[in-house]
GROMACS .gro file of C-alpha atoms in nm:
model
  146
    1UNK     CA    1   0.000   0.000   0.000
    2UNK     CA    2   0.097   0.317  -0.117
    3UNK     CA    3   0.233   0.587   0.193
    4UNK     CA    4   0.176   0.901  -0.088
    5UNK     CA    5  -0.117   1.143  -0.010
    6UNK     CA    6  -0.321   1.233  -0.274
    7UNK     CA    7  -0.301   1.609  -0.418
    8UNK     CA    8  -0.623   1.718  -0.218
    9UNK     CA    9  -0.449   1.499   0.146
   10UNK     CA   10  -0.168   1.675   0.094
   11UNK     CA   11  -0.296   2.039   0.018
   12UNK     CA   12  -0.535   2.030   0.284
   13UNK     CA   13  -0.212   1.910   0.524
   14UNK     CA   14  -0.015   2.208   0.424
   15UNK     CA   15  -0.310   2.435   0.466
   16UNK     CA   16  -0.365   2.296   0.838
   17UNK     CA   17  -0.183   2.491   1.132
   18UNK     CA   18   0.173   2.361   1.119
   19UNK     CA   19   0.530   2.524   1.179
   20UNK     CA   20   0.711   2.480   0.850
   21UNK     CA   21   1.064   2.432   0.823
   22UNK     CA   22   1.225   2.569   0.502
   23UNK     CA   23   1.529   2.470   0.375
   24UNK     CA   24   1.717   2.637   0.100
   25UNK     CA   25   2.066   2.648  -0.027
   26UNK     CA   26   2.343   2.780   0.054
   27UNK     CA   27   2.674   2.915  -0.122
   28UNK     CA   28   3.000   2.829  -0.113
   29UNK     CA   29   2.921   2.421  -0.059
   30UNK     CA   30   2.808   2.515   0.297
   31UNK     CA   31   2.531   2.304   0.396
   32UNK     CA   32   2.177   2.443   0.326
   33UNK     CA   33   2.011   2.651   0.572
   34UNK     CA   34   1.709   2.517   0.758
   35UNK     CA   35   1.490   2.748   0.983
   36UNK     CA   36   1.139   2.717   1.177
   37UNK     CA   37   0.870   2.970   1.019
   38UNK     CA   38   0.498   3.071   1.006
   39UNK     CA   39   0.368   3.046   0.674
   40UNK     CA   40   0.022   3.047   0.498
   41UNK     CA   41  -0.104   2.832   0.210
   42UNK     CA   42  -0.439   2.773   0.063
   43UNK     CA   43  -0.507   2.445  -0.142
   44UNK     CA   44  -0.430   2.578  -0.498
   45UNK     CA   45  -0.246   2.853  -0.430
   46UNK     CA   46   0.072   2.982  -0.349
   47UNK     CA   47   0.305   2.961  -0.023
   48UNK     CA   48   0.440   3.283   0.171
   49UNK     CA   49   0.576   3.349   0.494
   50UNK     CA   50   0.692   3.691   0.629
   51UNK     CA   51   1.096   3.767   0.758
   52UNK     CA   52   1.318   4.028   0.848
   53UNK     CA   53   1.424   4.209   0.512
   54UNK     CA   54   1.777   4.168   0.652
   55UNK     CA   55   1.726   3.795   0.726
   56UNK     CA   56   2.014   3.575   0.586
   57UNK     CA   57   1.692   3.378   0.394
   58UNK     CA   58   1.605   3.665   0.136
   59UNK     CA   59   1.968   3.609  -0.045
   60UNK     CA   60   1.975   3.293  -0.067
   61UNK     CA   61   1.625   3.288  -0.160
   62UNK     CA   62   1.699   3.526  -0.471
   63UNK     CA   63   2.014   3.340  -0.529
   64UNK     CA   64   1.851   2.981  -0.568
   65UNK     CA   65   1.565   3.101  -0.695
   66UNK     CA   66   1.343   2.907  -0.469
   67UNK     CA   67   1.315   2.700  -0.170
   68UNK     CA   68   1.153   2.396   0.028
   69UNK     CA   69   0.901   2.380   0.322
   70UNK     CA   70   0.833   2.038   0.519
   71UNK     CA   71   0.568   2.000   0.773
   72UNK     CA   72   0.484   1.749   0.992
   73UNK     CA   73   0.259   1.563   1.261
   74UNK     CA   74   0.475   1.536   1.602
   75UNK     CA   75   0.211   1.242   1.718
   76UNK     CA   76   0.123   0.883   1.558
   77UNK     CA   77   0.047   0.796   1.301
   78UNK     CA   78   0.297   1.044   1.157
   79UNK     CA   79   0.234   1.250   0.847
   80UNK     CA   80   0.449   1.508   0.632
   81UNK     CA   81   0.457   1.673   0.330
   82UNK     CA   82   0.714   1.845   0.169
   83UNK     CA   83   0.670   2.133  -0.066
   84UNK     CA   84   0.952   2.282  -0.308
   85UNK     CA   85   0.894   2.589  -0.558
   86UNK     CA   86   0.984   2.853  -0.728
   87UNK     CA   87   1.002   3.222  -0.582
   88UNK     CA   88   0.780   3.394  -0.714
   89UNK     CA   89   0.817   3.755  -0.535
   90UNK     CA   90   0.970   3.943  -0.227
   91UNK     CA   91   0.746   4.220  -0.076
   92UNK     CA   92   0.660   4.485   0.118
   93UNK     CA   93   0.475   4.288   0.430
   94UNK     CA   94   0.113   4.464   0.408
   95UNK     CA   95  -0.051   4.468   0.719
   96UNK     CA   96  -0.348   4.269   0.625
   97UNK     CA   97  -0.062   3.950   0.571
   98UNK     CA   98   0.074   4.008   0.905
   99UNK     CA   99  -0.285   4.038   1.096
  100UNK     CA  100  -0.361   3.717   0.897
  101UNK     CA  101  -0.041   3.507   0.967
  102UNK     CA  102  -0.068   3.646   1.402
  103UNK     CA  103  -0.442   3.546   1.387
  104UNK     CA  104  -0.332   3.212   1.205
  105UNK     CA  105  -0.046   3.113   1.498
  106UNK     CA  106  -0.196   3.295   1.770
  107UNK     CA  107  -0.539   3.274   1.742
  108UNK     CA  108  -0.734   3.658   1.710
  109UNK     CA  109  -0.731   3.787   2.102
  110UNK     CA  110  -0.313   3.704   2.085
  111UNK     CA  111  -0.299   3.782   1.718
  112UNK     CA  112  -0.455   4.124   1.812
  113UNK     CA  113  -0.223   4.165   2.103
  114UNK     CA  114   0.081   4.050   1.867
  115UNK     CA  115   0.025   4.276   1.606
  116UNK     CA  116  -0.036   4.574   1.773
  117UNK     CA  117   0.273   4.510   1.997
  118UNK     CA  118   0.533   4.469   1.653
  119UNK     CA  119   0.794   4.773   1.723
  120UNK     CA  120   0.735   4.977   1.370
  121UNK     CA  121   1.123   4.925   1.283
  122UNK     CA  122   1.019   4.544   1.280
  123UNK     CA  123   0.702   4.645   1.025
  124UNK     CA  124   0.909   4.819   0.808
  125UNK     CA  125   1.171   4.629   0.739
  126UNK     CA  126   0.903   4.334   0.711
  127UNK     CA  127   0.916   4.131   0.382
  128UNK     CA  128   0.672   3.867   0.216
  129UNK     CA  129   0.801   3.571   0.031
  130UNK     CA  130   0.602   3.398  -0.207
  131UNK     CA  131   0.677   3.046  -0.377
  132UNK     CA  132   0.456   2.843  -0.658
  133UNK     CA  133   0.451   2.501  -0.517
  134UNK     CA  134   0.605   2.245  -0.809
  135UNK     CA  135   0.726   1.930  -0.623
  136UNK     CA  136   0.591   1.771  -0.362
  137UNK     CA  137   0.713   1.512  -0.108
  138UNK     CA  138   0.442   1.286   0.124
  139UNK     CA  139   0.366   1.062   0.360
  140UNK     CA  140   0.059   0.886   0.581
  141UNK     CA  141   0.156   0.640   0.756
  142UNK     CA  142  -0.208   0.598   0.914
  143UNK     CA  143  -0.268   0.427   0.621
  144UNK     CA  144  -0.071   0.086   0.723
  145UNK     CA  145  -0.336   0.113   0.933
  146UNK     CA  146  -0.577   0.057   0.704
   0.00000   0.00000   0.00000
């Protein structure tokens, strides 16, 4: 029995509430970089998460071009998915994405507290990355279960 989620298992996964962990490469043959982050996704659509313009992620971002998320269940049966893609745009963080991602984590009393508490040195020099999902990496294991 196959382990691989279907397209709709697997976007509805990465649309749940999980921390990601994206991955992208580094220069100079140094291993890649791999950090914790907040990010949103809709089934369909694209994947963004918001960092520090100054963050050592946005050039090697623009230098590879793109970059890979994994997400996971922390509890049995045990179920990721891993998403790689293209960047597709770095941004200006609007306040709307940043209400949206606090509310997302947080939950909207926090979210509300979170947001309104971000020092406006951190807003500004806020940036949204975008990626179009291309490959993608799964497993259920519920379903040797089955």
């Amino acid at each position: 029995m196959s382990l691989t989620m279907t397209p709709t298992e697997r976007e509805a996964f990465l649309a749940d509430l999980h921390v990601g962990i994206l991955s992208v490469a580094d220069q100079g043959g140094r291993p890649p970089l791999s950090v914790p982050i907040w990010y949103m996704y809709e089934p369909g659509g694209g994947l963004s998460f918001i960092t520090g313009r100054g963050s050592r992620k946005v050039p090697l971002i623009r230098s590879a071009g793109g970059f890979t998320v994994c997400v996971q269940t922390e509890v049995q049966p045990y179920r990721y998915v891993t998403v790689e893609g293209s960047l597709t745009v770095v941004e200006d963080t609007s306040d709307a994405d940043r209400r949206a991602m606090a509310d997302r984590y947080l939950g909207r009393e926090e979210g509300g507290r979170y947001f309104a508490s971000t020092p406006p040195d951190e807003v500004r020099e806020s940036v949204t990355i975008r990626m179009r999902p291309e490959r993608w990496l799964t497993a259920d294991f519920s379903r040797q279960q089955r």
